[in-house]
Amino acid sequence: MKKTLFLLLALPGMVHAEAQTATAVSGTPFYAATTTATGDVDVNVTAGTTGSTWAAAFGGTPSQTLTGDVSLSFSGEYTGSATVFGAVNTGSVTGDVTLVFDAENASYASFTDVGNANNQSVSLVGAYQANINGSFNAVINKGVFQYDILGGVHTGSNTIGSTHITINGGTIADDVYGGGKTGAITGNTAITITNLAALSSHTATNIISAGGKGGTIGGDSSVTFSGVNGTYAGTVSGGTNVEGASTLVVDNNSTLVLGNVTDFDSFTVEEGSTLTVNGNITTDATLSISYDAETVAKKKDNGLGVGTLVGLVTGEGTFNLG
């Protein structure tokens, strides 16, 4: 990755007791913090753009350590960047990294492979040649994400403690992964979706996966649809690189229709919610279904289904109705 000048907001040893506001500079990577420091950093970018260069909560200087948490948010008149990283080209963050996207007119492209000819373009990444010892959290409320979202590691044999991607709004044009392309998530991964409209452009070729394209996930994984009403046409996956249990959750009075569903160990459809699967349910585990008997009726047609759950179950495992 090419290095260029950056905007420095956290000096060595500096602690930000309160949130700082900043303006991005076109053509210059933006970092909320870049050098070794102790304490929490909280920066809100309210204007400007980095254009074709990237933005990151921590990074830009090799072998540095931020002892604390770092939060980077985008709001107001900020108009976007290439990839946004949690941590990039540095040492490690000992605490949590949080990215919040609230800029309505912002668009996020990719730092590499623009055009996605090799399906490698990414608009949001947890870490690139950097470690996050705590959790990586991304909350998407507004903005356009042109390419893949990866909660995990893009490049390097690095680690992240856990990841959680929350989609409350915006426009997600490509795939979403709780994990990454390489490296390791030592704990859990989670994806929470509260707004299906953000994924309305997805087709049967798209995927939402709590796993990753590569690397490993040492804990559990989950995908939760909460308070949604509608259809997701793509595939929803628990991930093929998850060492723990994978769970699909439908809650908060959701009425959800999915395409194909793969690699989950369990489904939980909470009281007041219904789930319909129009495609295939594929699992190599013993798949268990949790439901509220008063609100979700059992259906044993051909041995399949719970409530409005229908589809073809394949794989080496078994399908239990509970």
mmCIF file of C-alpha atoms in Angstrom:
data_model
loop_
_atom_site.group_PDB
_atom_site.id
_atom_site.type_symbol
_atom_site.label_atom_id
_atom_site.label_comp_id
_atom_site.label_asym_id
_atom_site.label_seq_id
_atom_site.Cartn_x
_atom_site.Cartn_y
_atom_site.Cartn_z
ATOM 1 C CA MET A 1 0.000 0.000 0.000
ATOM 2 C CA LYS A 2 1.397 3.397 -0.978
ATOM 3 C CA LYS A 3 2.095 5.790 1.888
ATOM 4 C CA THR A 4 1.217 9.442 1.616
ATOM 5 C CA LEU A 5 0.877 12.352 3.979
ATOM 6 C CA PHE A 6 -1.810 12.117 6.619
ATOM 7 C CA LEU A 7 -3.708 14.306 9.040
ATOM 8 C CA LEU A 8 -2.440 13.741 12.584
ATOM 9 C CA LEU A 9 -5.020 14.144 15.330
ATOM 10 C CA ALA A 10 -3.497 12.210 18.238
ATOM 11 C CA LEU A 11 0.029 13.002 19.429
ATOM 12 C CA PRO A 12 2.151 10.603 21.543
ATOM 13 C CA GLY A 13 0.683 10.283 25.018
ATOM 14 C CA MET A 14 -2.368 12.407 24.232
ATOM 15 C CA VAL A 15 -5.711 11.411 25.744
ATOM 16 C CA HIS A 16 -8.943 12.720 24.234
ATOM 17 C CA ALA A 17 -11.354 13.105 27.126
ATOM 18 C CA GLU A 18 -14.059 14.429 24.805
ATOM 19 C CA ALA A 19 -14.919 13.846 21.160
ATOM 20 C CA GLN A 20 -12.938 15.909 18.673
ATOM 21 C CA THR A 21 -14.314 17.207 15.375
ATOM 22 C CA ALA A 22 -12.282 17.364 12.183
ATOM 23 C CA THR A 23 -12.396 18.102 8.463
ATOM 24 C CA ALA A 24 -10.873 15.666 5.990
ATOM 25 C CA VAL A 25 -8.483 16.900 3.284
ATOM 26 C CA SER A 26 -8.901 15.697 -0.289
ATOM 27 C CA GLY A 27 -6.117 13.416 -1.476
ATOM 28 C CA THR A 28 -4.780 12.852 2.049
ATOM 29 C CA PRO A 29 -5.480 9.704 4.118
ATOM 30 C CA PHE A 30 -7.300 10.499 7.336
ATOM 31 C CA TYR A 31 -6.354 8.917 10.672
ATOM 32 C CA ALA A 32 -8.003 9.541 14.013
ATOM 33 C CA ALA A 33 -4.718 8.493 15.647
ATOM 34 C CA THR A 34 -1.321 7.551 14.221
ATOM 35 C CA THR A 35 1.310 7.158 16.932
ATOM 36 C CA THR A 36 1.841 5.393 20.232
ATOM 37 C CA ALA A 37 -0.442 6.840 22.905
ATOM 38 C CA THR A 38 -2.337 5.871 26.046
ATOM 39 C CA GLY A 39 -5.980 6.767 26.447
ATOM 40 C CA ASP A 40 -9.152 6.792 24.381
ATOM 41 C CA VAL A 41 -9.499 8.637 21.072
ATOM 42 C CA ASP A 42 -12.863 9.836 19.721
ATOM 43 C CA VAL A 43 -12.968 11.769 16.438
ATOM 44 C CA ASN A 44 -15.964 12.879 14.360
ATOM 45 C CA VAL A 45 -15.296 13.927 10.766
ATOM 46 C CA THR A 46 -18.001 16.438 9.882
ATOM 47 C CA ALA A 47 -16.840 17.831 6.534
ATOM 48 C CA GLY A 48 -14.480 17.346 3.619
ATOM 49 C CA THR A 49 -13.453 14.235 1.723
ATOM 50 C CA THR A 50 -10.366 12.097 1.282
ATOM 51 C CA GLY A 51 -11.493 11.285 -2.238
ATOM 52 C CA SER A 52 -9.572 8.335 -3.690
ATOM 53 C CA THR A 53 -7.507 7.794 -0.533
ATOM 54 C CA TRP A 54 -8.557 5.966 2.579
ATOM 55 C CA ALA A 55 -9.538 6.742 6.156
ATOM 56 C CA ALA A 56 -8.763 4.834 9.347
ATOM 57 C CA ALA A 57 -9.320 4.968 13.068
ATOM 58 C CA PHE A 58 -5.666 4.091 13.770
ATOM 59 C CA GLY A 59 -2.659 3.613 11.531
ATOM 60 C CA GLY A 60 -0.251 5.079 9.023
ATOM 61 C CA THR A 61 2.849 4.648 11.198
ATOM 62 C CA PRO A 62 4.390 1.151 11.556
ATOM 63 C CA SER A 63 4.808 -0.619 14.902
ATOM 64 C CA GLN A 64 2.765 1.826 16.979
ATOM 65 C CA THR A 65 0.441 0.917 19.875
ATOM 66 C CA LEU A 66 -2.670 2.716 21.007
ATOM 67 C CA THR A 67 -3.395 1.638 24.574
ATOM 68 C CA GLY A 68 -7.102 2.314 24.802
ATOM 69 C CA ASP A 69 -10.177 2.513 22.594
ATOM 70 C CA VAL A 70 -10.535 4.500 19.388
ATOM 71 C CA SER A 71 -13.753 5.711 17.778
ATOM 72 C CA LEU A 72 -14.065 7.347 14.369
ATOM 73 C CA SER A 73 -17.394 8.632 13.047
ATOM 74 C CA PHE A 74 -18.475 10.372 9.857
ATOM 75 C CA SER A 75 -21.362 12.837 9.781
ATOM 76 C CA GLY A 76 -22.548 16.188 8.465
ATOM 77 C CA GLU A 77 -21.109 17.239 5.111
ATOM 78 C CA TYR A 78 -18.418 14.584 4.837
ATOM 79 C CA THR A 79 -18.621 13.065 1.337
ATOM 80 C CA GLY A 80 -16.519 9.924 1.529
ATOM 81 C CA SER A 81 -13.280 8.155 0.775
ATOM 82 C CA ALA A 82 -11.797 4.962 -0.529
ATOM 83 C CA THR A 83 -11.723 2.072 1.970
ATOM 84 C CA VAL A 84 -12.307 2.855 5.640
ATOM 85 C CA PHE A 85 -10.127 0.760 7.968
ATOM 86 C CA GLY A 86 -10.363 0.118 11.667
ATOM 87 C CA ALA A 87 -6.575 -0.156 11.860
ATOM 88 C CA VAL A 88 -4.071 -0.079 8.988
ATOM 89 C CA ASN A 89 -0.291 -0.342 8.515
ATOM 90 C CA THR A 90 0.603 -0.144 12.204
ATOM 91 C CA GLY A 91 1.051 -2.237 15.335
ATOM 92 C CA SER A 92 -2.038 -2.681 17.471
ATOM 93 C CA VAL A 93 -4.961 -1.183 19.342
ATOM 94 C CA THR A 94 -5.234 -2.760 22.785
ATOM 95 C CA GLY A 95 -8.914 -1.879 23.202
ATOM 96 C CA ASP A 96 -11.932 -1.593 20.910
ATOM 97 C CA VAL A 97 -12.196 0.119 17.536
ATOM 98 C CA THR A 98 -15.567 1.600 16.556
ATOM 99 C CA LEU A 99 -16.565 3.144 13.220
ATOM 100 C CA VAL A 100 -19.908 4.958 12.896
ATOM 101 C CA PHE A 101 -21.239 6.085 9.511
ATOM 102 C CA ASP A 102 -23.779 8.916 9.756
ATOM 103 C CA ALA A 103 -22.849 11.062 6.726
ATOM 104 C CA GLU A 104 -25.872 10.968 4.448
ATOM 105 C CA ASN A 105 -24.103 12.000 1.229
ATOM 106 C CA ALA A 106 -20.893 10.010 1.725
ATOM 107 C CA SER A 107 -19.788 7.273 -0.642
ATOM 108 C CA TYR A 108 -17.044 4.763 0.154
ATOM 109 C CA ALA A 109 -15.090 3.142 -2.675
ATOM 110 C CA SER A 110 -11.968 0.944 -2.491
ATOM 111 C CA PHE A 111 -8.232 1.499 -2.055
ATOM 112 C CA THR A 112 -7.422 -1.320 -4.489
ATOM 113 C CA ASP A 113 -8.864 -3.144 -7.488
ATOM 114 C CA VAL A 114 -11.353 -0.390 -8.199
ATOM 115 C CA GLY A 115 -13.910 -1.852 -10.556
ATOM 116 C CA ASN A 116 -13.742 -5.167 -8.706
ATOM 117 C CA ALA A 117 -12.355 -7.071 -11.667
ATOM 118 C CA ASN A 118 -10.873 -9.665 -9.300
ATOM 119 C CA ASN A 119 -13.622 -9.417 -6.680
ATOM 120 C CA GLN A 120 -11.141 -7.946 -4.207
ATOM 121 C CA SER A 121 -12.501 -4.418 -3.788
ATOM 122 C CA VAL A 122 -13.490 -3.457 -0.248
ATOM 123 C CA SER A 123 -15.201 -0.369 1.154
ATOM 124 C CA LEU A 124 -14.865 -1.255 4.848
ATOM 125 C CA VAL A 125 -12.273 -3.429 6.612
ATOM 126 C CA GLY A 126 -11.496 -4.249 10.232
ATOM 127 C CA ALA A 127 -7.703 -4.433 9.924
ATOM 128 C CA TYR A 128 -4.940 -4.327 7.303
ATOM 129 C CA GLN A 129 -1.491 -5.389 8.564
ATOM 130 C CA ALA A 130 -2.503 -4.374 12.087
ATOM 131 C CA ASN A 131 -3.986 -5.958 15.220
ATOM 132 C CA ILE A 132 -7.086 -5.061 17.220
ATOM 133 C CA ASN A 133 -6.925 -6.794 20.598
ATOM 134 C CA GLY A 134 -10.490 -5.847 21.543
ATOM 135 C CA SER A 135 -13.530 -5.735 19.307
ATOM 136 C CA PHE A 136 -14.026 -4.139 15.912
ATOM 137 C CA ASN A 137 -17.470 -2.535 15.628
ATOM 138 C CA ALA A 138 -18.946 -0.887 12.550
ATOM 139 C CA VAL A 139 -22.339 0.839 12.699
ATOM 140 C CA ILE A 140 -23.745 1.807 9.306
ATOM 141 C CA ASN A 141 -26.591 4.299 9.431
ATOM 142 C CA LYS A 142 -26.074 6.287 6.230
ATOM 143 C CA GLY A 143 -23.861 6.413 3.153
ATOM 144 C CA VAL A 144 -23.143 4.257 0.109
ATOM 145 C CA PHE A 145 -20.724 1.317 0.347
ATOM 146 C CA GLN A 146 -19.752 0.412 -3.190
ATOM 147 C CA TYR A 147 -17.851 -2.802 -2.507
ATOM 148 C CA ASP A 148 -17.461 -5.606 0.045
ATOM 149 C CA ILE A 149 -17.567 -5.067 3.790
ATOM 150 C CA LEU A 150 -15.098 -7.193 5.799
ATOM 151 C CA GLY A 151 -15.150 -7.134 9.580
ATOM 152 C CA GLY A 152 -11.894 -9.077 9.770
ATOM 153 C CA VAL A 153 -8.334 -8.876 8.429
ATOM 154 C CA HIS A 154 -7.737 -7.953 4.784
ATOM 155 C CA THR A 155 -3.957 -8.465 4.574
ATOM 156 C CA GLY A 156 -1.421 -9.882 7.033
ATOM 157 C CA SER A 157 -1.284 -12.652 9.621
ATOM 158 C CA ASN A 158 -2.954 -10.368 12.154
ATOM 159 C CA THR A 159 -5.685 -10.857 14.733
ATOM 160 C CA ILE A 160 -8.870 -9.157 15.919
ATOM 161 C CA GLY A 161 -10.591 -10.063 19.183
ATOM 162 C CA SER A 162 -14.158 -10.013 17.855
ATOM 163 C CA THR A 163 -16.239 -8.228 15.213
ATOM 164 C CA HIS A 164 -19.754 -6.805 15.012
ATOM 165 C CA ILE A 165 -21.231 -5.127 11.944
ATOM 166 C CA THR A 166 -24.598 -3.387 12.360
ATOM 167 C CA ILE A 167 -26.571 -2.261 9.315
ATOM 168 C CA ASN A 168 -29.278 0.259 10.232
ATOM 169 C CA GLY A 169 -29.404 2.107 6.917
ATOM 170 C CA GLY A 170 -27.358 3.358 4.000
ATOM 171 C CA THR A 171 -26.822 1.434 0.772
ATOM 172 C CA ILE A 172 -24.768 -1.766 0.756
ATOM 173 C CA ALA A 173 -23.973 -2.600 -2.857
ATOM 174 C CA ASP A 174 -21.855 -5.713 -2.365
ATOM 175 C CA ASP A 175 -21.268 -8.593 0.040
ATOM 176 C CA VAL A 176 -20.951 -8.439 3.835
ATOM 177 C CA TYR A 177 -18.607 -10.643 5.899
ATOM 178 C CA GLY A 178 -18.129 -10.754 9.645
ATOM 179 C CA GLY A 179 -14.638 -12.147 9.085
ATOM 180 C CA GLY A 180 -11.906 -11.230 6.626
ATOM 181 C CA LYS A 181 -9.681 -12.612 3.875
ATOM 182 C CA THR A 182 -6.853 -13.810 6.126
ATOM 183 C CA GLY A 183 -5.637 -13.640 9.710
ATOM 184 C CA ALA A 184 -7.764 -14.654 12.671
ATOM 185 C CA ILE A 185 -10.734 -13.517 14.710
ATOM 186 C CA THR A 186 -9.948 -15.007 18.099
ATOM 187 C CA GLY A 187 -13.475 -14.562 19.458
ATOM 188 C CA ASN A 188 -16.940 -14.158 17.946
ATOM 189 C CA THR A 189 -18.308 -12.502 14.825
ATOM 190 C CA ALA A 190 -21.764 -10.959 14.519
ATOM 191 C CA ILE A 191 -23.815 -9.193 11.863
ATOM 192 C CA THR A 192 -27.020 -7.382 12.842
ATOM 193 C CA ILE A 193 -29.431 -6.074 10.205
ATOM 194 C CA THR A 194 -32.289 -3.764 11.146
ATOM 195 C CA ASN A 195 -32.975 -2.301 7.693
ATOM 196 C CA LEU A 196 -33.478 -4.555 4.662
ATOM 197 C CA ALA A 197 -33.759 -1.543 2.352
ATOM 198 C CA ALA A 198 -30.003 -1.062 2.737
ATOM 199 C CA LEU A 199 -29.563 -4.415 0.953
ATOM 200 C CA SER A 200 -32.282 -3.970 -1.657
ATOM 201 C CA SER A 201 -29.850 -4.068 -4.590
ATOM 202 C CA HIS A 202 -28.608 -7.543 -3.668
ATOM 203 C CA THR A 203 -29.438 -10.458 -5.959
ATOM 204 C CA ALA A 204 -29.149 -14.228 -5.642
ATOM 205 C CA THR A 205 -25.389 -13.933 -6.250
ATOM 206 C CA ASN A 206 -24.782 -11.824 -3.133
ATOM 207 C CA ILE A 207 -23.985 -13.116 0.338
ATOM 208 C CA ILE A 208 -24.189 -12.047 3.952
ATOM 209 C CA SER A 209 -21.776 -14.251 5.876
ATOM 210 C CA ALA A 210 -20.819 -14.181 9.532
ATOM 211 C CA GLY A 211 -17.682 -16.001 8.439
ATOM 212 C CA GLY A 212 -14.957 -14.736 6.136
ATOM 213 C CA LYS A 213 -13.477 -15.244 2.702
ATOM 214 C CA GLY A 214 -10.473 -16.792 4.443
ATOM 215 C CA GLY A 215 -8.634 -16.899 7.730
ATOM 216 C CA THR A 216 -10.175 -18.370 10.868
ATOM 217 C CA ILE A 217 -12.835 -17.505 13.443
ATOM 218 C CA GLY A 218 -12.073 -19.037 16.817
ATOM 219 C CA GLY A 219 -15.424 -18.357 18.490
ATOM 220 C CA ASP A 220 -19.072 -18.354 17.468
ATOM 221 C CA SER A 221 -20.788 -16.520 14.630
ATOM 222 C CA SER A 222 -24.260 -15.057 14.254
ATOM 223 C CA VAL A 223 -26.461 -13.206 11.796
ATOM 224 C CA THR A 224 -29.454 -11.393 13.312
ATOM 225 C CA PHE A 225 -32.368 -9.835 11.444
ATOM 226 C CA SER A 226 -34.162 -7.571 13.906
ATOM 227 C CA GLY A 227 -37.378 -5.658 13.293
ATOM 228 C CA VAL A 228 -37.305 -6.170 9.522
ATOM 229 C CA ASN A 229 -40.136 -6.827 7.096
ATOM 230 C CA GLY A 230 -39.296 -8.025 3.620
ATOM 231 C CA THR A 231 -37.079 -10.206 1.453
ATOM 232 C CA TYR A 232 -33.360 -10.716 1.136
ATOM 233 C CA ALA A 233 -32.680 -12.405 -2.194
ATOM 234 C CA GLY A 234 -29.109 -13.521 -1.591
ATOM 235 C CA THR A 235 -27.497 -16.222 0.524
ATOM 236 C CA VAL A 236 -27.175 -15.902 4.300
ATOM 237 C CA SER A 237 -24.329 -17.954 5.780
ATOM 238 C CA GLY A 238 -22.976 -18.733 9.212
ATOM 239 C CA GLY A 239 -19.528 -19.116 7.656
ATOM 240 C CA THR A 240 -17.408 -22.091 6.628
ATOM 241 C CA ASN A 241 -14.351 -21.069 8.704
ATOM 242 C CA VAL A 242 -16.013 -20.854 12.122
ATOM 243 C CA GLU A 243 -14.737 -23.102 14.912
ATOM 244 C CA GLY A 244 -17.668 -22.453 17.258
ATOM 245 C CA ALA A 245 -21.437 -22.493 16.729
ATOM 246 C CA SER A 246 -23.229 -20.456 14.043
ATOM 247 C CA THR A 247 -26.698 -19.053 14.717
ATOM 248 C CA LEU A 248 -29.309 -17.333 12.579
ATOM 249 C CA VAL A 249 -31.643 -15.160 14.672
ATOM 250 C CA VAL A 250 -34.912 -13.540 13.555
ATOM 251 C CA ASP A 251 -36.430 -11.323 16.245
ATOM 252 C CA ASN A 252 -38.244 -8.104 17.177
ATOM 253 C CA ASN A 253 -41.448 -8.890 15.221
ATOM 254 C CA SER A 254 -39.685 -9.529 11.938
ATOM 255 C CA THR A 255 -41.347 -11.021 8.887
ATOM 256 C CA LEU A 256 -38.427 -12.242 6.811
ATOM 257 C CA VAL A 257 -38.069 -14.102 3.531
ATOM 258 C CA LEU A 258 -34.616 -15.418 2.620
ATOM 259 C CA GLY A 259 -33.079 -17.069 -0.418
ATOM 260 C CA ASN A 260 -30.523 -19.769 0.350
ATOM 261 C CA VAL A 261 -29.334 -20.379 3.907
ATOM 262 C CA THR A 262 -26.067 -22.215 4.587
ATOM 263 C CA ASP A 263 -23.725 -23.295 7.370
ATOM 264 C CA PHE A 264 -25.775 -22.533 10.463
ATOM 265 C CA ASP A 265 -25.943 -24.820 13.469
ATOM 266 C CA SER A 266 -29.190 -23.329 14.755
ATOM 267 C CA PHE A 267 -32.061 -21.024 13.882
ATOM 268 C CA THR A 268 -33.891 -18.933 16.471
ATOM 269 C CA VAL A 269 -37.227 -17.401 15.444
ATOM 270 C CA GLU A 270 -38.416 -15.388 18.407
ATOM 271 C CA GLU A 271 -42.001 -14.740 19.452
ATOM 272 C CA GLY A 272 -43.896 -12.559 16.978
ATOM 273 C CA SER A 273 -41.466 -13.211 14.109
ATOM 274 C CA THR A 274 -41.702 -15.475 11.060
ATOM 275 C CA LEU A 275 -39.082 -16.811 8.678
ATOM 276 C CA THR A 276 -39.526 -18.171 5.166
ATOM 277 C CA VAL A 277 -36.668 -19.696 3.172
ATOM 278 C CA ASN A 278 -37.432 -19.858 -0.551
ATOM 279 C CA GLY A 279 -34.214 -21.599 -1.522
ATOM 280 C CA ASN A 280 -32.091 -24.334 0.032
ATOM 281 C CA ILE A 281 -31.078 -24.863 3.639
ATOM 282 C CA THR A 282 -27.662 -26.507 3.633
ATOM 283 C CA THR A 283 -25.879 -27.677 6.747
ATOM 284 C CA ASP A 284 -23.307 -30.261 7.766
ATOM 285 C CA ALA A 285 -24.257 -29.924 11.430
ATOM 286 C CA THR A 286 -27.227 -30.966 13.508
ATOM 287 C CA LEU A 287 -29.574 -28.071 12.879
ATOM 288 C CA SER A 288 -31.897 -27.124 15.723
ATOM 289 C CA ILE A 289 -34.833 -24.749 15.571
ATOM 290 C CA SER A 290 -35.934 -22.618 18.530
ATOM 291 C CA TYR A 291 -39.421 -21.123 18.545
ATOM 292 C CA ASP A 292 -42.269 -19.987 20.748
ATOM 293 C CA ALA A 293 -44.941 -22.698 20.594
ATOM 294 C CA GLU A 294 -47.766 -20.195 21.056
ATOM 295 C CA THR A 295 -46.886 -18.017 18.112
ATOM 296 C CA VAL A 296 -44.959 -20.211 15.671
ATOM 297 C CA ALA A 297 -46.729 -23.409 14.653
ATOM 298 C CA LYS A 298 -44.841 -26.580 13.834
ATOM 299 C CA LYS A 299 -45.012 -27.793 10.268
ATOM 300 C CA LYS A 300 -43.797 -31.276 9.530
ATOM 301 C CA ASP A 301 -44.611 -31.352 5.827
ATOM 302 C CA ASN A 302 -41.964 -33.682 4.403
ATOM 303 C CA GLY A 303 -40.129 -33.355 7.686
ATOM 304 C CA LEU A 304 -39.215 -29.754 6.970
ATOM 305 C CA GLY A 305 -40.125 -26.379 8.320
ATOM 306 C CA VAL A 306 -41.078 -24.519 11.446
ATOM 307 C CA GLY A 307 -43.663 -21.784 11.252
ATOM 308 C CA THR A 308 -43.378 -20.517 7.686
ATOM 309 C CA LEU A 309 -39.889 -22.005 7.268
ATOM 310 C CA VAL A 310 -39.830 -24.092 4.110
ATOM 311 C CA GLY A 311 -37.133 -25.364 1.819
ATOM 312 C CA LEU A 312 -34.863 -28.229 0.957
ATOM 313 C CA VAL A 313 -32.426 -29.317 3.649
ATOM 314 C CA THR A 314 -29.203 -30.814 2.301
ATOM 315 C CA GLY A 315 -25.880 -31.802 3.771
ATOM 316 C CA GLU A 316 -24.593 -34.559 6.017
ATOM 317 C CA GLY A 317 -26.301 -33.328 9.165
ATOM 318 C CA THR A 318 -29.823 -33.762 10.479
ATOM 319 C CA PHE A 319 -32.710 -31.330 10.686
ATOM 320 C CA ASN A 320 -34.545 -31.193 14.015
ATOM 321 C CA LEU A 321 -37.841 -29.489 14.735
ATOM 322 C CA GLY A 322 -37.145 -29.365 18.450
#
